[in-house]
Coordinates of C-alpha atoms (C1' of nucleotides) in Angstrom, one line a residue:
Chain A
M1469 CA -84.8 -67.9 -96.6
T1470 CA -86.8 -67.7 -93.3
I1471 CA -85.9 -69.2 -90.0
A1472 CA -88.6 -71.7 -90.5
D1473 CA -87.1 -72.9 -93.8
A1474 CA -83.7 -73.2 -92.2
R1475 CA -84.8 -75.1 -89.1
P1476 CA -88.2 -76.8 -89.9
F1477 CA -88.4 -78.6 -86.6
A1478 CA -86.8 -76.2 -84.2
E1479 CA -89.4 -73.5 -84.7
P1480 CA -92.5 -75.3 -83.4
L1481 CA -90.5 -76.7 -80.5
D1482 CA -89.2 -73.2 -79.5
R1483 CA -92.7 -71.8 -79.7
L1484 CA -93.9 -74.4 -77.2
K1485 CA -91.0 -73.9 -74.9
R1486 CA -91.4 -70.2 -74.9
A1487 CA -95.0 -70.7 -74.0
G1488 CA -94.1 -72.9 -71.1
L1489 CA -95.8 -76.0 -72.6
R1490 CA -94.3 -79.4 -72.8
P1491 CA -93.5 -80.3 -76.4
T1492 CA -95.5 -83.4 -76.8
R1493 CA -96.0 -85.1 -80.1
Q1494 CA -99.6 -83.9 -80.3
R1495 CA -98.8 -80.3 -79.5
L1496 CA -95.9 -80.3 -82.0
A1497 CA -98.1 -81.7 -84.8
L1498 CA -100.9 -79.2 -84.1
T1499 CA -98.3 -76.4 -83.9
R1500 CA -97.1 -77.2 -87.4
L1501 CA -100.6 -77.3 -88.8
L1502 CA -101.5 -74.1 -87.1
F1503 CA -98.4 -72.0 -87.7
G1504 CA -96.8 -73.7 -90.7
R1505 CA -98.4 -71.6 -93.5
G1506 CA -99.1 -68.0 -92.6
D1507 CA -102.1 -66.5 -90.8
R1508 CA -105.2 -68.7 -90.4
H1509 CA -108.6 -68.9 -88.7
V1510 CA -109.6 -72.4 -87.7
S1511 CA -112.2 -74.1 -85.6
A1512 CA -111.5 -77.1 -83.4
E1513 CA -113.4 -79.4 -85.8
Q1514 CA -111.4 -78.1 -88.8
L1515 CA -108.1 -78.6 -87.1
H1516 CA -109.1 -82.1 -86.0
A1517 CA -110.0 -83.0 -89.6
E1518 CA -106.7 -81.6 -90.9
A1519 CA -104.7 -83.6 -88.4
K1520 CA -106.6 -86.7 -89.5
A1521 CA -106.0 -85.9 -93.2
A1522 CA -102.3 -85.5 -92.4
R1523 CA -102.3 -89.0 -91.0
F1524 CA -101.8 -87.7 -87.5
V1525 CA -104.7 -88.9 -85.3
V1526 CA -105.3 -86.7 -82.3
S1527 CA -108.4 -86.9 -80.1
L1528 CA -110.9 -84.0 -80.4
A1529 CA -110.5 -83.4 -76.7
T1530 CA -106.8 -82.8 -77.2
V1531 CA -107.5 -80.4 -80.0
Y1532 CA -109.7 -78.4 -77.7
N1533 CA -107.3 -78.6 -74.9
T1534 CA -104.5 -77.4 -77.1
L1535 CA -106.4 -74.6 -78.7
N1536 CA -107.4 -73.3 -75.2
Q1537 CA -103.9 -73.6 -73.8
F1538 CA -102.4 -71.8 -76.8
T1539 CA -105.0 -69.1 -76.4
R1540 CA -104.2 -68.7 -72.7
A1541 CA -100.5 -68.6 -73.6
G1542 CA -101.0 -65.8 -76.1
L1543 CA -100.2 -68.0 -79.2
L1544 CA -103.7 -67.8 -80.5
R1545 CA -106.5 -65.3 -80.3
E1546 CA -110.2 -66.5 -80.1
V1547 CA -112.5 -64.7 -82.5
V1548 CA -116.2 -64.7 -81.9
V1549 CA -118.2 -64.0 -85.1
E1550 CA -121.2 -66.2 -84.7
A1551 CA -122.9 -67.7 -81.7
G1552 CA -122.2 -71.4 -81.3
R1553 CA -118.8 -71.8 -82.9
S1554 CA -115.3 -70.6 -81.9
Y1555 CA -112.6 -69.6 -84.3
F1556 CA -108.9 -69.3 -83.4
D1557 CA -106.7 -66.8 -85.1
T1558 CA -103.0 -67.5 -85.5
N1559 CA -102.5 -63.8 -85.9
T1560 CA -102.3 -62.4 -82.4
S1561 CA -101.2 -58.9 -83.4
D1562 CA -103.6 -56.0 -83.2
H1563 CA -105.9 -56.3 -86.1
H1564 CA -109.6 -56.6 -87.2
H1565 CA -111.8 -58.9 -89.3
V1566 CA -114.0 -59.0 -92.3
L1567 CA -116.6 -61.7 -92.3
T1568 CA -118.4 -62.8 -95.4
V1569 CA -121.6 -63.9 -93.7
A1570 CA -122.8 -66.2 -96.5
T1571 CA -119.7 -68.3 -96.6
G1572 CA -118.5 -67.8 -93.1
S1573 CA -115.0 -66.9 -94.4
L1574 CA -112.9 -64.6 -92.3
T1575 CA -110.0 -62.3 -93.4
D1576 CA -107.8 -59.9 -91.5
I1577 CA -107.6 -56.2 -91.6
P1578 CA -104.3 -54.8 -90.4
V1579 CA -104.7 -52.3 -87.6
G1580 CA -103.0 -49.6 -89.7
T1581 CA -105.8 -49.7 -92.2
L1582 CA -108.8 -49.5 -90.0
A1583 CA -109.0 -47.1 -87.1
V1584 CA -111.5 -46.8 -84.2
S1585 CA -111.8 -43.4 -82.6
G1586 CA -114.0 -41.9 -79.8
V1587 CA -113.9 -44.8 -77.3
P1588 CA -116.0 -43.6 -74.4
K1589 CA -114.6 -43.0 -70.9
I1590 CA -114.0 -46.3 -69.1
P1591 CA -115.3 -46.8 -65.5
E1592 CA -112.8 -46.6 -62.7
G1593 CA -110.9 -49.8 -62.1
L1594 CA -111.4 -51.1 -65.6
E1595 CA -109.3 -50.8 -68.7
V1596 CA -109.7 -51.7 -72.4
E1597 CA -108.5 -55.2 -73.0
R1598 CA -109.0 -54.9 -76.8
I1599 CA -111.4 -53.7 -79.4
D1600 CA -113.0 -56.2 -81.7
V1601 CA -114.2 -55.0 -85.0
V1602 CA -116.0 -57.2 -87.5
V1603 CA -117.0 -55.8 -90.9
R1604 CA -119.9 -58.0 -92.0
L1605 CA -120.4 -58.4 -95.7
R1606 CA -123.5 -59.6 -97.6
P1607 CA -124.3 -60.1 -101.3
R1608 CA -125.1 -56.8 -102.9
V1609 CA -128.8 -56.5 -103.6
Chain B
M1022 CA -146.3 -38.2 -71.8
T1023 CA -145.2 -40.7 -74.4
I1024 CA -147.4 -42.7 -76.8
A1025 CA -146.7 -45.8 -74.7
D1026 CA -148.1 -44.1 -71.6
A1027 CA -151.2 -43.0 -73.4
R1028 CA -152.0 -46.3 -75.1
P1029 CA -150.2 -49.0 -73.0
F1030 CA -151.6 -51.9 -75.1
A1031 CA -151.8 -50.4 -78.5
E1032 CA -148.0 -50.0 -78.9
P1033 CA -146.9 -53.6 -78.6
L1034 CA -149.8 -54.6 -80.9
D1035 CA -148.8 -52.0 -83.5
R1036 CA -145.2 -53.2 -83.4
L1037 CA -146.3 -56.7 -84.2
K1038 CA -148.6 -55.7 -86.9
R1039 CA -146.0 -53.5 -88.6
A1040 CA -143.6 -56.5 -88.5
G1041 CA -146.3 -58.7 -90.1
L1042 CA -146.5 -61.0 -87.1
R1043 CA -149.8 -62.2 -85.6
P1044 CA -150.4 -60.6 -82.3
T1045 CA -150.7 -63.8 -80.2
R1046 CA -150.8 -63.7 -76.4
Q1047 CA -147.3 -64.9 -76.1
R1048 CA -145.8 -62.5 -78.6
L1049 CA -147.6 -59.6 -77.0
A1050 CA -146.4 -60.5 -73.5
L1051 CA -142.8 -61.0 -74.8
T1052 CA -143.0 -57.7 -76.7
R1053 CA -144.0 -55.9 -73.5
L1054 CA -141.1 -57.4 -71.6
L1055 CA -138.6 -56.7 -74.3
F1056 CA -139.6 -53.1 -75.3
G1057 CA -141.4 -51.9 -72.2
R1058 CA -138.5 -50.3 -70.4
G1059 CA -135.9 -48.8 -72.7
D1060 CA -132.9 -50.5 -74.4
R1061 CA -132.0 -54.0 -73.2
H1062 CA -129.8 -56.9 -74.0
V1063 CA -131.3 -60.3 -73.1
S1064 CA -130.6 -63.9 -73.6
A1065 CA -133.4 -66.4 -74.3
E1066 CA -133.0 -67.9 -70.9
Q1067 CA -133.3 -64.5 -69.2
L1068 CA -136.4 -63.6 -71.1
H1069 CA -138.0 -67.0 -70.3
A1070 CA -137.3 -66.5 -66.6
E1071 CA -138.7 -62.9 -66.7
A1072 CA -141.9 -64.1 -68.3
K1073 CA -142.2 -66.8 -65.6
A1074 CA -141.6 -64.2 -62.9
A1075 CA -144.3 -62.1 -64.4
R1076 CA -146.7 -65.0 -64.0
F1077 CA -146.8 -65.4 -67.8
V1078 CA -145.7 -69.0 -68.6
V1079 CA -144.3 -69.3 -72.1
S1080 CA -142.4 -72.3 -73.4
L1081 CA -138.7 -71.9 -74.0
A1082 CA -139.3 -73.0 -77.6
T1083 CA -141.6 -70.0 -78.1
V1084 CA -139.1 -67.6 -76.6
Y1085 CA -136.5 -68.8 -79.1
N1086 CA -139.0 -68.7 -81.9
T1087 CA -140.1 -65.2 -81.0
L1088 CA -136.6 -63.9 -80.6
N1089 CA -135.6 -65.3 -84.0
Q1090 CA -138.7 -64.0 -85.7
F1091 CA -138.2 -60.5 -84.2
T1092 CA -134.6 -60.5 -85.3
R1093 CA -135.6 -61.5 -88.9
A1094 CA -138.3 -58.8 -88.8
G1095 CA -135.7 -56.1 -87.7
L1096 CA -137.2 -55.6 -84.3
L1097 CA -134.2 -57.0 -82.5
R1098 CA -130.5 -57.3 -83.3
E1099 CA -128.5 -60.3 -82.3
V1100 CA -125.2 -59.5 -80.6
V1101 CA -122.5 -62.1 -80.5
V1102 CA -119.9 -61.4 -77.8
E1103 CA -119.0 -64.8 -76.5
A1104 CA -119.2 -68.1 -78.3
G1105 CA -122.0 -70.3 -77.0
R1106 CA -124.6 -67.7 -76.0
S1107 CA -126.7 -65.3 -77.9
Y1108 CA -127.9 -61.9 -76.7
F1109 CA -130.6 -59.9 -78.4
D1110 CA -130.5 -56.1 -78.4
T1111 CA -133.7 -54.1 -78.4
N1112 CA -131.8 -51.2 -79.8
T1113 CA -131.6 -51.8 -83.6
S1114 CA -130.2 -48.4 -84.5
D1115 CA -126.6 -48.1 -85.6
H1116 CA -124.5 -48.4 -82.5
H1117 CA -121.7 -50.3 -80.8
H1118 CA -121.0 -52.2 -77.5
V1119 CA -118.9 -52.2 -74.4
L1120 CA -118.5 -55.6 -72.8
T1121 CA -117.2 -56.0 -69.2
V1122 CA -115.8 -59.4 -69.7
A1123 CA -115.8 -60.4 -66.0
T1124 CA -119.5 -59.8 -65.5
G1125 CA -120.7 -60.3 -69.0
S1126 CA -122.6 -57.0 -68.8
L1127 CA -123.1 -55.2 -72.1
T1128 CA -123.8 -51.5 -72.7
D1129 CA -124.4 -49.4 -75.8
I1130 CA -122.2 -46.8 -77.4
P1131 CA -124.1 -44.5 -79.7
V1132 CA -122.7 -44.3 -83.2
G1133 CA -122.0 -40.6 -82.9
T1134 CA -119.5 -41.3 -80.1
L1135 CA -117.4 -44.0 -81.7
A1136 CA -116.3 -43.9 -85.3
V1137 CA -114.7 -46.5 -87.5
S1138 CA -112.6 -45.3 -90.5
G1139 CA -110.5 -46.9 -93.1
V1140 CA -112.7 -49.8 -94.0
P1141 CA -110.9 -51.7 -96.8
K1142 CA -112.2 -52.1 -100.4
I1143 CA -115.0 -54.6 -100.5
P1144 CA -114.9 -57.4 -103.2
E1145 CA -117.2 -57.0 -106.2
G1146 CA -120.8 -58.2 -105.6
L1147 CA -120.6 -57.7 -101.8
E1148 CA -121.5 -54.8 -99.6
V1149 CA -121.1 -53.9 -95.9
E1150 CA -124.1 -55.2 -93.9
R1151 CA -122.9 -53.6 -90.7
I1152 CA -119.8 -53.1 -88.6
D1153 CA -119.8 -54.6 -85.2
V1154 CA -117.5 -53.0 -82.6
V1155 CA -117.0 -54.5 -79.2
V1156 CA -114.8 -52.7 -76.7
R1157 CA -113.8 -55.4 -74.2
L1158 CA -113.0 -54.2 -70.6
R1159 CA -111.0 -56.1 -68.0
P1160 CA -110.1 -55.1 -64.4
R1161 CA -107.1 -52.8 -64.3
V1162 CA -104.0 -54.5 -63.2
Chain C
dA1101 C1' -169.6 -71.3 -86.7
dA1102 C1' -166.6 -73.8 -89.8
dC1103 C1' -162.4 -74.0 -92.1
dA1104 C1' -157.7 -73.2 -93.2
dA1105 C1' -153.5 -71.2 -91.8
dT1106 C1' -150.4 -70.3 -88.3
dA1107 C1' -148.5 -70.6 -83.5
dT1108 C1' -147.5 -73.0 -79.2
dT1109 C1' -145.8 -76.7 -76.7
dA1110 C1' -143.3 -80.6 -74.3
dG1111 C1' -140.0 -83.3 -74.9
dA1112 C1' -136.6 -85.3 -78.0
dA1113 C1' -132.7 -84.4 -80.8
dT1114 C1' -128.6 -81.9 -82.2
dG1115 C1' -124.0 -80.1 -81.9
dG1116 C1' -120.2 -77.8 -80.0
dA1117 C1' -117.6 -77.8 -76.0
dT1118 C1' -116.1 -79.6 -71.5
dC1119 C1' -115.4 -83.2 -68.0
dT1120 C1' -113.8 -87.7 -66.1
dA1121 C1' -110.7 -91.0 -64.8
dA1122 C1' -107.6 -94.4 -66.6
dA1123 C1' -103.6 -95.2 -69.5
dA1124 C1' -99.6 -93.1 -71.8
dT1125 C1' -95.8 -90.0 -71.9
dA1126 C1' -92.7 -86.5 -70.4
dT1127 C1' -89.5 -84.7 -66.9
dC1128 C1' -86.8 -84.9 -62.8
dT1129 C1' -83.6 -87.0 -59.5
dC1130 C1' -80.3 -89.9 -58.6
Chain D
dG828 C1' -80.4 -94.9 -67.7
dA829 C1' -83.8 -96.4 -63.9
dG830 C1' -87.3 -95.2 -61.1
dA831 C1' -90.4 -91.8 -59.1
dT832 C1' -93.5 -87.9 -60.1
dA833 C1' -96.0 -84.7 -62.7
dT834 C1' -98.3 -83.8 -66.8
dT835 C1' -100.9 -85.3 -71.1
dT836 C1' -103.8 -87.8 -73.9
dT837 C1' -107.8 -90.2 -74.7
dA838 C1' -112.6 -92.4 -75.4
dG839 C1' -116.6 -91.7 -73.9
dA840 C1' -119.8 -89.5 -70.9
dT841 C1' -121.8 -85.3 -69.9
dC842 C1' -123.3 -80.6 -70.3
dC843 C1' -125.9 -76.9 -72.1
dA844 C1' -127.8 -73.7 -75.6
dT845 C1' -130.4 -74.2 -79.4
dT846 C1' -133.3 -76.4 -82.8
dC847 C1' -136.6 -79.9 -84.3
dT848 C1' -140.8 -82.7 -84.2
dA849 C1' -145.4 -83.5 -84.5
dA850 C1' -149.5 -83.1 -81.7
dT851 C1' -152.5 -79.6 -79.9
dA852 C1' -154.3 -74.9 -79.6
dT853 C1' -155.2 -70.5 -81.4
dT854 C1' -156.0 -67.0 -84.9
dG855 C1' -157.9 -65.0 -89.0
dT856 C1' -161.3 -65.6 -92.8
dT857 C1' -165.5 -66.8 -95.0

DNA sequence: AACAATATTAGAATGGATCTAAAATATCTC
DNA sequence: GAGATATTTTAGATCCATTCTAATATTGTT
C-alpha cells in the first residue's frame, strides 16, 4: 500500500504546498490527473480534454498556466521533440526518451540504461543544465 | 583551392540537380546563402532576412517551401531545440548539438567526440532513425 | 515558339501558446 | 468569522510561426 492509496487527497495537496503554489480547485484537479497514474507525457490540449472528460471543466488558459508553473516549480519537465507542440513529462528525474515518429508516442529510458560520454569542454561561465537525448524510431524498411 | 572557389556557380546548381530539384533563381540564391560559408543553423525568418539584405527578395512562403524540400531531400536537417521555432542545420552528417539556452545559440558536436551507449531494445518492425543529443548550457551559478 | 509541368507569391488561414482585464477565490489580519 | 488584500481563473482577444490557396510566373520539353 502506497502513501497515495492511504491518503488519496493529501498527496496532491502536499505536492502543491511543497511547490509553494496555492492549492486551488483547478490545480488540485490537474495535479490528480497528472500524477495520479504513474509517469506520463501530456500536451496542454490533451490535459484539457482529460479534465473535460472527467467532468472537471478548466479553461485552456489555466491548463497552460498550471503546466508552466509546475514546470518552473520542478514538478514537470518540458520535453521538446517536434517543433510546434510542447509535451510535459511527469518524470522529472534524469532520464531520456524514445520517440516513435509515426505515432508521436514517447517513452522513457532510465538514465542507468543509456549513457552519454565525451561531452566537450564547456565555455567559462557556463555549465551543463542537462542533456536531452531522443532516440527517434521509424518503421523498418 | 576548393571546388566551390573554382566553380562558384556550378556547385549550388549541382547540389540542386543531385537532389532532383529544379534550379530556379530562388532556390539557387537560397542555396548559396545556406551552403556558401560552412555549417550553419538558420530559421526561416533568418534566411528570409538574409536574402533581403543581399538584395534578393524571396517570399517567406518560398523560404519555407525551400527549407522543407531541402530537408526532405536530405540537404538539410531540422533541429528542434525549443517548441515553437524550427532551425535547419546545413550539416547533415551524424553529429550532436550544444545549446546555450540564454542566447539560443547552437553549435555542433562531431559524432566522434560524444558517444551514446546503451540504447534499449527496439520493438519489432521499428528501427533507429537517428539519435538527437542536445547538451543544454546555462550560466554558472 | 507552344505546351505542360512545376514554382513562386501575396495574403488568408491555421493552430498552439500567451496576454488582458474583469470576476472569482484564497489567504491574512483582526 | 468578517473584511481587506493578494492571487487565480477565465473568456476572448491577440500573437506569431507555419501552412494553405489559387492566381501568376517560370522552367523544361517538344
